[in-house]
CSV table of C-alpha atoms and ligand atoms in Angstrom, one decimal:
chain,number,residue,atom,x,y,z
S,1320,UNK,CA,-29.6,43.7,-69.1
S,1321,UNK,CA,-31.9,46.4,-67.4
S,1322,UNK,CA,-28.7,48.5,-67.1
S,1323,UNK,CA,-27.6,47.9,-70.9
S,1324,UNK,CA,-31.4,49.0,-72.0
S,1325,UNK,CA,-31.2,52.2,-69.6
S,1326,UNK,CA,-28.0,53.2,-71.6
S,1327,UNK,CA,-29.1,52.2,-74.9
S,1328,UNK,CA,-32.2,54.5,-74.6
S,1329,UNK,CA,-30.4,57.4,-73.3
S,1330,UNK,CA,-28.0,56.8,-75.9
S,1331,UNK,CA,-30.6,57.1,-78.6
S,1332,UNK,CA,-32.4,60.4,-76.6
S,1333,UNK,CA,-28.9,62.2,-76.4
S,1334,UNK,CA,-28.3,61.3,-79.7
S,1335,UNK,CA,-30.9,62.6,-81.3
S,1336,UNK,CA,-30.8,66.2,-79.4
S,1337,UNK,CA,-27.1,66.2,-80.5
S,1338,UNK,CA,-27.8,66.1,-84.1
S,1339,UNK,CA,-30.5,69.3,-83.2
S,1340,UNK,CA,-27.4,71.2,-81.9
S,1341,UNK,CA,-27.8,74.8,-82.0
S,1342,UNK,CA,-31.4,74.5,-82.8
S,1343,UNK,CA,-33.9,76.0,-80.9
S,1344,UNK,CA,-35.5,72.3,-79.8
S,1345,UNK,CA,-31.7,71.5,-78.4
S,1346,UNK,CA,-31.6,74.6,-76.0
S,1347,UNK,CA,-35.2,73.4,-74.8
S,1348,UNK,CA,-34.2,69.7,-74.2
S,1349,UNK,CA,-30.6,71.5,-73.2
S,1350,UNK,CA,-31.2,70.7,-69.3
S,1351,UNK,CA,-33.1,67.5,-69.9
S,1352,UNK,CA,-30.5,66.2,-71.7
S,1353,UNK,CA,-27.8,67.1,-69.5
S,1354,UNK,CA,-29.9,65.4,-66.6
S,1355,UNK,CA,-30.0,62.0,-69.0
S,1356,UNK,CA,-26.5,62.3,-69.0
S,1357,UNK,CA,-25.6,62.4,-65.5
S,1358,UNK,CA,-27.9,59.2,-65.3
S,1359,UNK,CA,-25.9,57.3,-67.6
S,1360,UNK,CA,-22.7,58.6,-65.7
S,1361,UNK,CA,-23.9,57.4,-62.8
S,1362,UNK,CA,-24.6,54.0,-64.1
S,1363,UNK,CA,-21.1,53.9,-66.1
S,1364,UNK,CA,-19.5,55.1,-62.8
S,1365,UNK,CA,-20.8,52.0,-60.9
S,1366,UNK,CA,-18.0,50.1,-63.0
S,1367,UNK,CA,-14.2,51.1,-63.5
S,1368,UNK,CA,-13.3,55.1,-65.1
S,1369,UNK,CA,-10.2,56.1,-67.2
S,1370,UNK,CA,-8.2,58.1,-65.7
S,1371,UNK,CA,-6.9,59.4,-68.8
S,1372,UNK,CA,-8.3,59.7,-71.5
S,1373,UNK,CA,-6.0,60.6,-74.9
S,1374,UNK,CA,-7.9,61.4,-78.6
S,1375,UNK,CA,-5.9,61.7,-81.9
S,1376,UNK,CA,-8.6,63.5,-83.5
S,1377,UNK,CA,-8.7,61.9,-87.1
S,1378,UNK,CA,-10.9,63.1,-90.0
S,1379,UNK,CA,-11.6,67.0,-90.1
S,1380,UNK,CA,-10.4,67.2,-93.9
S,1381,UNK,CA,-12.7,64.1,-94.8
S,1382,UNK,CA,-15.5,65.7,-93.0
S,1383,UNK,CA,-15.5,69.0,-94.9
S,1384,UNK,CA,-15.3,66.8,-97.8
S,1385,UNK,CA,-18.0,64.8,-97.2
S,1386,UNK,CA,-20.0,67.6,-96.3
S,1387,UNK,CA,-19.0,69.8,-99.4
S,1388,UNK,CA,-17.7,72.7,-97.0
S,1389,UNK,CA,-15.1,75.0,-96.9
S,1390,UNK,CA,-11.9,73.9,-96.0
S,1391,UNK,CA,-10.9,74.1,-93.0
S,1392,UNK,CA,-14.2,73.9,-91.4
S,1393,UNK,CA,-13.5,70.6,-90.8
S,1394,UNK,CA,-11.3,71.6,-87.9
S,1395,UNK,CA,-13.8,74.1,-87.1
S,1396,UNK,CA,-16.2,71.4,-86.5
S,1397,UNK,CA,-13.5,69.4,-84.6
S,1398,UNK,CA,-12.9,71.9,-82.2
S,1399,UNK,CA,-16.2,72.2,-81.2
S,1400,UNK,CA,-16.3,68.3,-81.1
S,1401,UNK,CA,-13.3,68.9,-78.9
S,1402,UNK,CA,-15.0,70.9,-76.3
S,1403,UNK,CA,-18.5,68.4,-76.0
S,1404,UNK,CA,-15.8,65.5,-75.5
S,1405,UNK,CA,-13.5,67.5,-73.1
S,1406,UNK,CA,-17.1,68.2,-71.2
S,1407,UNK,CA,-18.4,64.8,-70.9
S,1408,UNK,CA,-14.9,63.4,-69.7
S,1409,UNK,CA,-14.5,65.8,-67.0
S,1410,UNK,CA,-18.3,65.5,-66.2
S,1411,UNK,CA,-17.7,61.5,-65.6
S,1412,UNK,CA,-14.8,61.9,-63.4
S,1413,UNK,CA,-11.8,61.5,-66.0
S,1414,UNK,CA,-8.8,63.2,-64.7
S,1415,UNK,CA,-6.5,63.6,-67.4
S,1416,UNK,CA,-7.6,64.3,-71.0
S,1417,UNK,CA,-4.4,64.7,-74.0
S,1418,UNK,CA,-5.3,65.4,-77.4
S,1419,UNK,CA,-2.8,65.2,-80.7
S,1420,UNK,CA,-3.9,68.9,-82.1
S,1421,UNK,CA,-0.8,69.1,-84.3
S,1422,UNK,CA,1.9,66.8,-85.1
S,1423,UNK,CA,5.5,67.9,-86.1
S,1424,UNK,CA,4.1,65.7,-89.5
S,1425,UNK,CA,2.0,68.0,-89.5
S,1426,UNK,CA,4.3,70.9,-90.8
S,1427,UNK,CA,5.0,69.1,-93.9
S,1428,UNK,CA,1.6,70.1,-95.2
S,1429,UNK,CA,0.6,73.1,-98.1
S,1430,UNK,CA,1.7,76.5,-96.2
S,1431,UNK,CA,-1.7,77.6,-96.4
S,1432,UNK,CA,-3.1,74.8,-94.5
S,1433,UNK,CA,-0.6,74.9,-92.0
S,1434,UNK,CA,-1.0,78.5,-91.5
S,1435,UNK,CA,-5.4,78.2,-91.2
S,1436,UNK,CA,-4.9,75.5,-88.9
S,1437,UNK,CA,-2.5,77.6,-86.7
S,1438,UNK,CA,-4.7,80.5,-87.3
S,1439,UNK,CA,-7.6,78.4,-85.8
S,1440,UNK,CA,-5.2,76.8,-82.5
S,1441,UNK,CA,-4.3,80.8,-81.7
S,1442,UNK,CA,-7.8,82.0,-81.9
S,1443,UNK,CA,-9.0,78.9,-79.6
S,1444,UNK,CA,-6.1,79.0,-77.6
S,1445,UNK,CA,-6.5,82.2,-76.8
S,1446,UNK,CA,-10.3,81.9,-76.0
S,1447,UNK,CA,-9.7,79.2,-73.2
S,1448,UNK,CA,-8.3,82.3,-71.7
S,1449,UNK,CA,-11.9,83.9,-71.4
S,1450,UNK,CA,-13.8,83.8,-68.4
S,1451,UNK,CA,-16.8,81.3,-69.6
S,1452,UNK,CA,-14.4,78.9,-71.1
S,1453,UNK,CA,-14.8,75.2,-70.3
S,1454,UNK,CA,-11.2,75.6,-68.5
S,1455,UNK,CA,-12.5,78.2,-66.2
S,1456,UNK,CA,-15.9,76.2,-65.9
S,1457,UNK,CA,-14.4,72.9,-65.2
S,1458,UNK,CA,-10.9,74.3,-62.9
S,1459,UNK,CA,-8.5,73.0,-65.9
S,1460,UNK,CA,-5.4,72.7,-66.0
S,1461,UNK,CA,-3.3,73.4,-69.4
S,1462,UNK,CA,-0.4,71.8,-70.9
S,1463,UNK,CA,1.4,72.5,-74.3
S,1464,UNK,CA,3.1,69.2,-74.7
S,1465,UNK,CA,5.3,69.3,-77.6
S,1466,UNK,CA,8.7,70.9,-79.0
S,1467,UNK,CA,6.9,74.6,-78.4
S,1468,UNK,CA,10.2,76.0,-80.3
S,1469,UNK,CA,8.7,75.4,-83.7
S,1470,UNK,CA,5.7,77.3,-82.8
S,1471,UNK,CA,5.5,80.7,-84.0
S,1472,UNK,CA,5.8,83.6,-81.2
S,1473,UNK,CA,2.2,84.0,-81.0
S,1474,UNK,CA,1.2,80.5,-80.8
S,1475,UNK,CA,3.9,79.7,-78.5
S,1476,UNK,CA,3.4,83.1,-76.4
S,1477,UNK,CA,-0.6,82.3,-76.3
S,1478,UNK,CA,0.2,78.5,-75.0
S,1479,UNK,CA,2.6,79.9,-72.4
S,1480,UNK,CA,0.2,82.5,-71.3
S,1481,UNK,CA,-2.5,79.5,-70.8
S,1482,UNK,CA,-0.1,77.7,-68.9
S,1483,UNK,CA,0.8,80.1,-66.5
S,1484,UNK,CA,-2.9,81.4,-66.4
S,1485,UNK,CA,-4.2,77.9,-64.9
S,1486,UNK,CA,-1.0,77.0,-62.6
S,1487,UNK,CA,-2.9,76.9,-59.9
S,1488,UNK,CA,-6.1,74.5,-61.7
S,1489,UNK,CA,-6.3,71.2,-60.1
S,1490,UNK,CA,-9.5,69.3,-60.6
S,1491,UNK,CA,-8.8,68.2,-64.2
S,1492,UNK,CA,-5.9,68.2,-66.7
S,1493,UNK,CA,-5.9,69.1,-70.3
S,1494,UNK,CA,-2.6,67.9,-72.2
S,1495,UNK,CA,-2.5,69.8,-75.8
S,1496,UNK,CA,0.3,67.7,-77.7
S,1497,UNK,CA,1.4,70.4,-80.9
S,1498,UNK,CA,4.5,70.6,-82.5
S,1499,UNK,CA,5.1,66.4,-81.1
S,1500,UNK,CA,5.8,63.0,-82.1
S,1501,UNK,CA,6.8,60.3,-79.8
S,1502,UNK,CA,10.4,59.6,-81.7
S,1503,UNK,CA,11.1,63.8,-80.8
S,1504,UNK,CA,9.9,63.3,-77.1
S,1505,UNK,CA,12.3,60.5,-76.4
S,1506,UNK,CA,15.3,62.1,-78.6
S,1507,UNK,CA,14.6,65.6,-76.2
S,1508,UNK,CA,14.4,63.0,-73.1
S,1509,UNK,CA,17.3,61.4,-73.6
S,1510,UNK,CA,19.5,64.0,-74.5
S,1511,UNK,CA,18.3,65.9,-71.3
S,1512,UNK,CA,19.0,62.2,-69.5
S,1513,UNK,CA,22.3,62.1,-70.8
S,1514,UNK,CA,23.6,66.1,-70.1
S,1515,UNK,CA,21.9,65.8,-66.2
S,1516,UNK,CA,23.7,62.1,-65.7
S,1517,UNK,CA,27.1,64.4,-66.7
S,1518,UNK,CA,26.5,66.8,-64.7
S,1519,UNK,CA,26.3,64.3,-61.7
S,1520,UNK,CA,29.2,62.6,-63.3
S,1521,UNK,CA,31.3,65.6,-63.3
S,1522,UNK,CA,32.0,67.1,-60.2
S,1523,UNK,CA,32.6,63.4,-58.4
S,1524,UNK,CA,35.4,63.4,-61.5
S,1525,UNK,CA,37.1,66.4,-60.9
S,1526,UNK,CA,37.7,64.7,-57.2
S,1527,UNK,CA,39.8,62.0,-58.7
S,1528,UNK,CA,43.3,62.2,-59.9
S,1529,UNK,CA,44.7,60.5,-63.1
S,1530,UNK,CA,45.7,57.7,-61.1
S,1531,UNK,CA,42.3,56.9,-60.2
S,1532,UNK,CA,42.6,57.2,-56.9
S,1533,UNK,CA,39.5,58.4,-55.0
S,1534,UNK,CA,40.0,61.7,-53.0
S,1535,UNK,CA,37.6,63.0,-50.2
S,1536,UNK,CA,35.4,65.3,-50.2
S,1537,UNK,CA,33.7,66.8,-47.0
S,1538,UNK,CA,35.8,64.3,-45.1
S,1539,UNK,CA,34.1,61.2,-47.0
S,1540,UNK,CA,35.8,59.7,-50.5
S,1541,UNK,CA,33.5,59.7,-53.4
S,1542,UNK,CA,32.0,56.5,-54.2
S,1543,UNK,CA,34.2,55.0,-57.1
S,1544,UNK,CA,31.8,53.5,-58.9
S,1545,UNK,CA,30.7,56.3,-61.3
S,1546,UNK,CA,34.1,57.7,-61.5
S,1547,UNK,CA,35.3,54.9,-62.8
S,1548,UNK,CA,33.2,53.8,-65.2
S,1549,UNK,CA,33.6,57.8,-66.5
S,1550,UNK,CA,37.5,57.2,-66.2
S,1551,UNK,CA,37.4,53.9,-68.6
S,1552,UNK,CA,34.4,55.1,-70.7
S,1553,UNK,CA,36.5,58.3,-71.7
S,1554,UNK,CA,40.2,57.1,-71.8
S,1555,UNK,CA,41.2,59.6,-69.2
S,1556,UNK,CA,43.1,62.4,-70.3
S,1557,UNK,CA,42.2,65.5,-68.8
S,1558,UNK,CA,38.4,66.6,-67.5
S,1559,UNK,CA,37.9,68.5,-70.7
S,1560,UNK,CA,38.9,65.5,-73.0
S,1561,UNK,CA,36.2,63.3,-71.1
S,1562,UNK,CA,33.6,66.4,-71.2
S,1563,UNK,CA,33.9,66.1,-75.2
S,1564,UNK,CA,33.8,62.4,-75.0
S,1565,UNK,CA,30.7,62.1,-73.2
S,1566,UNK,CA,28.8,64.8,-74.6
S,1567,UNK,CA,29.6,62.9,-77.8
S,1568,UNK,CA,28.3,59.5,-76.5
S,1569,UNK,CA,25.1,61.6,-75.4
S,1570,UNK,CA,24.6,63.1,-79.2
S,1571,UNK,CA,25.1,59.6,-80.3
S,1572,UNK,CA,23.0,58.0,-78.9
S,1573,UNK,CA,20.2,60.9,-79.0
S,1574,UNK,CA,21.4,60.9,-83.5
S,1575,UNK,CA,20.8,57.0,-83.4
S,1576,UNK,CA,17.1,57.8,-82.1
S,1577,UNK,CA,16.8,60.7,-84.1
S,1578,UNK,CA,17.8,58.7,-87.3
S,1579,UNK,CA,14.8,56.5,-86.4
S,1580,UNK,CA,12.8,59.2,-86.7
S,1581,UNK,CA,14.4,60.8,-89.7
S,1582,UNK,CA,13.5,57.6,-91.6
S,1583,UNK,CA,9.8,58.8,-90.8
S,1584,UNK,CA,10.4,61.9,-92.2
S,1585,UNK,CA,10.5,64.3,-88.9
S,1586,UNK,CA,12.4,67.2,-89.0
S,1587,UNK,CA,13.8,69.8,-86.7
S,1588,UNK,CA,16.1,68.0,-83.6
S,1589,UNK,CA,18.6,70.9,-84.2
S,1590,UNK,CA,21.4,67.4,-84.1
S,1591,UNK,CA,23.1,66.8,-87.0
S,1592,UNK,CA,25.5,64.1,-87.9
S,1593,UNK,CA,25.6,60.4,-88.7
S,1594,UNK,CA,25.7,57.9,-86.2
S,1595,UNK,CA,26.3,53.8,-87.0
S,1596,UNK,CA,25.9,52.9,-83.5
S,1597,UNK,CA,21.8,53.2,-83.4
S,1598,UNK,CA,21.6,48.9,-85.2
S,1599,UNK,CA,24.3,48.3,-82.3
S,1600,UNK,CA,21.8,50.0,-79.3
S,1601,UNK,CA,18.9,48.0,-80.9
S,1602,UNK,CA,20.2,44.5,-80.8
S,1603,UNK,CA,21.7,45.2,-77.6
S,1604,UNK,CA,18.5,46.1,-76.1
S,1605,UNK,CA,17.0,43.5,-77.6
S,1606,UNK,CA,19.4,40.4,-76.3
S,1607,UNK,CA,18.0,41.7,-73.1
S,1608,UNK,CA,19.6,44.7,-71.8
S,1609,UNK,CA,16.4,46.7,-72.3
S,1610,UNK,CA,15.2,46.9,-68.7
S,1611,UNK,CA,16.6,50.4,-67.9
S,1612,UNK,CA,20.4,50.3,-69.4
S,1613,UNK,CA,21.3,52.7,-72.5
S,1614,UNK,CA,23.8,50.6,-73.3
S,1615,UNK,CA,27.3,51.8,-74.8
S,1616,UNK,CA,28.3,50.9,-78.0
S,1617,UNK,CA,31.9,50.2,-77.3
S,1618,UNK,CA,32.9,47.5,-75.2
S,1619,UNK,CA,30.4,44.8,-73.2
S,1620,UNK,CA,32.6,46.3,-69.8
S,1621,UNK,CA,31.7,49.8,-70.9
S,1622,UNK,CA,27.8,48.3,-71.3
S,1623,UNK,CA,27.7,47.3,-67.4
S,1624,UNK,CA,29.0,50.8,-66.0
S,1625,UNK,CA,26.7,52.7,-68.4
S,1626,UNK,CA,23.7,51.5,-66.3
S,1627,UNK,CA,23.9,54.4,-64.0
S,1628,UNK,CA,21.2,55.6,-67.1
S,1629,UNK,CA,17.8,54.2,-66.1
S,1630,UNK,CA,14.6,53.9,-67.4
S,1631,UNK,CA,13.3,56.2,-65.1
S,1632,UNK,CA,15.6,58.8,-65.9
S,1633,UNK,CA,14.3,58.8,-69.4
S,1634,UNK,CA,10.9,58.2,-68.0
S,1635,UNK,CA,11.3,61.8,-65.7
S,1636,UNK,CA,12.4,63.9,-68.8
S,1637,UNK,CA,9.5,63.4,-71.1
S,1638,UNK,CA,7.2,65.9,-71.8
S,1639,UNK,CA,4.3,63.5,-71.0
S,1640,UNK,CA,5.9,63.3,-67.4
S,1641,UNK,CA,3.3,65.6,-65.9
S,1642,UNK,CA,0.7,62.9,-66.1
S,1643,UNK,CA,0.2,59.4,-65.9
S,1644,UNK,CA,-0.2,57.0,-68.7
S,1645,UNK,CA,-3.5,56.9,-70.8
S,1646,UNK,CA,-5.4,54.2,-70.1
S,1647,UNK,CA,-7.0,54.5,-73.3
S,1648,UNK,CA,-6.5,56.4,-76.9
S,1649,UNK,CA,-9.3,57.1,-78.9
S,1650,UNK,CA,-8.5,57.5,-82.6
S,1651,UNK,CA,-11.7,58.3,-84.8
S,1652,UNK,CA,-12.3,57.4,-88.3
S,1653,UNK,CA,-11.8,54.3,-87.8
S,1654,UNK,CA,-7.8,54.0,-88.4
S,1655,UNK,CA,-5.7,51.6,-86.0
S,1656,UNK,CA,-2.4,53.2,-86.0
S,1657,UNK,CA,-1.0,55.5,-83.5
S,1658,UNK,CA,1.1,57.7,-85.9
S,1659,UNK,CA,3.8,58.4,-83.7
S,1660,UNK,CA,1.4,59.7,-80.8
S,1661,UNK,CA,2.6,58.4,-77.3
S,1662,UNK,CA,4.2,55.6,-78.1
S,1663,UNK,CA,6.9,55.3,-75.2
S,1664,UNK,CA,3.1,56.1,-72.7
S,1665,UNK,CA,1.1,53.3,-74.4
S,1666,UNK,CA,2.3,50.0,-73.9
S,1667,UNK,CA,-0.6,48.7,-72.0
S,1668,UNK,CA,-3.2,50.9,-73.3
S,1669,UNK,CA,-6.7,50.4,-74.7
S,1670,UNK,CA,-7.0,51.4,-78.9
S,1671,UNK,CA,-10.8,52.2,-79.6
S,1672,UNK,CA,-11.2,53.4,-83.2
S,1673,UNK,CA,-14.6,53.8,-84.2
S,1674,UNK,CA,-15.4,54.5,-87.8
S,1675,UNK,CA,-17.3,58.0,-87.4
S,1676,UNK,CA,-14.7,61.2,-88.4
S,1677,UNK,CA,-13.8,63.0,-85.8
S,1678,UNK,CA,-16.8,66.3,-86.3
S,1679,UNK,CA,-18.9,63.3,-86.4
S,1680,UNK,CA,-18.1,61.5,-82.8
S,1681,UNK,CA,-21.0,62.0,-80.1
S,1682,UNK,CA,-21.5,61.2,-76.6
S,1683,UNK,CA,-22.1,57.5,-77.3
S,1684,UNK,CA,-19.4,56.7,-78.6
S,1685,UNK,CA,-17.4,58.0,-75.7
S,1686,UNK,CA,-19.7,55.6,-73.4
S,1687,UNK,CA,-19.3,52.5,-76.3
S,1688,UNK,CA,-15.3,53.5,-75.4
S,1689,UNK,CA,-15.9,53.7,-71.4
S,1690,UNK,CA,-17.8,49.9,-71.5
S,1691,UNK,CA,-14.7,48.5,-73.7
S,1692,UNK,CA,-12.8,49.7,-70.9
S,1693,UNK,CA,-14.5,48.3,-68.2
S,1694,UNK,CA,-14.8,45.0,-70.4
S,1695,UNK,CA,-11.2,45.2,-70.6
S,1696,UNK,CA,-10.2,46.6,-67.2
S,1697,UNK,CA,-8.9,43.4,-65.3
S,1698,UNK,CA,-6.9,42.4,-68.3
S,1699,UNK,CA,-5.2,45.4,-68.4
S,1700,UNK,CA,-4.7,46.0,-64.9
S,1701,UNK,CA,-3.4,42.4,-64.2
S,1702,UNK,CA,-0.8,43.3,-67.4
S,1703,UNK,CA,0.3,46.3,-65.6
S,1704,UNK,CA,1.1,43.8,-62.4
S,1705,UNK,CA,3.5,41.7,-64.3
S,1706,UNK,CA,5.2,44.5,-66.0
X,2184,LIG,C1,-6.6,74.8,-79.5
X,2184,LIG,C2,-6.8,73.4,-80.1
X,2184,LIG,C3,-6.5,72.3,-79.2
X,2184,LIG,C4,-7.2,73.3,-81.3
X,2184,LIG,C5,-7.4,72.0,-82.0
X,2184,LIG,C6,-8.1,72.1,-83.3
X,2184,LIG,C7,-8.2,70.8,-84.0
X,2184,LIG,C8,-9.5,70.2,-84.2
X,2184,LIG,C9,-7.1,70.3,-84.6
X,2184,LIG,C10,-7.0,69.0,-85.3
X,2184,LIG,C11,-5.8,69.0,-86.1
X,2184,LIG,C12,-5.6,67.8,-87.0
X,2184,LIG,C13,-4.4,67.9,-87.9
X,2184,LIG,C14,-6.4,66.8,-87.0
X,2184,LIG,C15,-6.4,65.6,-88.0
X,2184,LIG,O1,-7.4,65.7,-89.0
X,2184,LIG,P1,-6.9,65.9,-90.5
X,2184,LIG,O2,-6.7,67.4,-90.8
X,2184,LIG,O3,-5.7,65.1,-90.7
X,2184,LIG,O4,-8.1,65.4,-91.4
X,2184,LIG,P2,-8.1,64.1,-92.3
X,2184,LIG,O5,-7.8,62.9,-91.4
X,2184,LIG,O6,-9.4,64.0,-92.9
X,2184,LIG,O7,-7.0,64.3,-93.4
């Protein structure tokens, strides 16, 4: 109870210098403030802490709106949100922070608003490059997370620049998901699955005459087991016959997810084509198959030997690889959907949605988010034991 009144009231005192931001009184209560913070971290620290932390940052239009201000100064205002947020995780210990700044949705809006809002990522981008900025400060380090292809050249030449400038940052980790949806990661992880399984594949093939007879290799024969599955899967003609044949199970199964996502709306896969295979996959993975197999669509024999694709394979080719799943997503203005943000990462993961826009969020309700957690945390935990 003491505890709970300790936080409420340093709530309230935060609060109120937040809402004097950039005021004269805020730079005087600046260091006092940031002492009544690292209280309340303290306390909050005596319980459980996110690793990761992941923010779809809803609201900016609203808030200009609301506010009657130009647009785009709602994103403005989010960015600077952005940074207080980035602060206080890092300041409580949270390893990994990933924020939705753009999504491939996002493309589809007016040009002009698609070209402010990349006007405003280049400029910020390129300002965590400076030498006071909070990546510097706080040893950050910076990934683009996304299909960085349908970026222009400066935005994708600042990101890359970023991430080569903090390579060597390890205290904390900054995820910046632009140009992404989920349905894209998995397509891109899958595909890449698919094209590094053949290239295992392969040379054992090329080993093996027509007959199916296992030849040796280094004085040891090839295990038969891929081989064969390769021999039946392709009808075994010649190597370049099963080549084609494979790399057209890999686009169809990569078209079935990308239909998926197609129905959504998303654009730019670069693979074209129809598949009728993707209802097949589904069913198959749901009369239990799911854990780990890619099934094939052509015969239930064929369904056994593809298992040499695992989850893990998938798992090891998506962008989000780099870190370890969120244990909670924040979405502001109060909406409860995860519009297409990490959804292969976020199966046992926290939702907290308060109702404030996303220029709007403060310190408290990044603590009301940390003591769901913690409420939460043996739930979760014990749910990530039986999975
Ligand atoms: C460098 C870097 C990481 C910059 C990030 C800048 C930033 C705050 C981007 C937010 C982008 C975005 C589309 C937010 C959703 O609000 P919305 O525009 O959909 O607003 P609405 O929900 O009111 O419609």
């Amino acid at each position: 109870m003491f505890i709970i009144c300790q936080l409420t009231l340093a709530i309230l005192v935060l609060d109120s210098m937040d809402k004097h931001r950039g005021s004269r009184l805020s730079e005087l209560f600046g260091s006092l403030g940031s002492f009544f913070r690292k209280c309340m971290f303290c306390i909050l620290s005596m319980g459980p802490i996110p690793k990761h932390f992941a923010f779809i940052m809803d609201g900016n239009r609203r808030y200009a709106k609301k506010e009657k201000l130009e647009e785009g100064a709602g994103h403005r205002a989010g960015f600077s949100v952005l940074m207080s947020m980035l602060k206080y995780c890092y300041e409580l210990g949270v390893t990994y922070v990933t924020i939705y700044a753009f999504s491939i949705e996002n493309f589809k809006r007016k040009p002009d608003e698609v070209q402010n809002l990349m006007d405003l990522i280049l400029e910020k981008i390129e300002g965590l490059l400076k030498e006071e900025s909070l990546v510097n400060k706080y040893g950050i380090r910076v990934y683009f997370i996304g299909n960085l292809k349908l970026l222009s050249k400066p935005v994708r030449v600042a990101a890359e620049k970023v991430m080569k400038a903090t390579t060597n940052n390890t205290k904390c980790v900054l995820l910046i998901c632009i140009a992404y949806t989920s349905c894209d990661e998995i397509v891109q992880a899958v595909h890449e699955s698919c094209k590094n399984k053949l290239e295992e594949i392969q040379p054992c093939n090329s080993h093996r005459s027509f007959s199916g007879r296992v030849e040796e290799v280094d004085g040891k024969s090839i295990d038969d087991d891929i081989g064969h599955s390769v021999q039946e899967l392709f009808g075994v003609q010649t190597n370049e016959l099963r080549a084609t044949r494979a790399s057209t199970f890999c686009n169809d199964v990569a078209e079935g997810v990308e239909r998926t996502d197609k129905k959504s709306g998303v654009v730019g896969h670069g693979v074209h084509g129809s598949c009728d295979k993707w209802g097949e996959v589904q069913s198959l993975e749901a009369s239990g198959t799911r854990d780990g197999v890619i099934p094939n669509v052509k015969s239930e024999k064929l369904l056994v030997d593809l298992s040499i694709l695992k989850v893990v394979d998938i798992e090891s080719h998506m962008y989000m690889s780099v870190a370890p799943n969120p244990d909670i997503v924040i979405r502001s203005s109060g909406e409860t959907r995860l519009s297409n943000f990490l959804l292969w990462q976020t199966s046992n993961c926290l939702l907290y949605s308060p109702n404030a826009l996303w220029p709007d969020m403060r310190l408290w309700h990044l603590v009301w988010a940390v003591l769901d957690f913690q409420r939460n945390y043996s739930y979760f935990e014990k749910k990530k034991k039986q999975f």
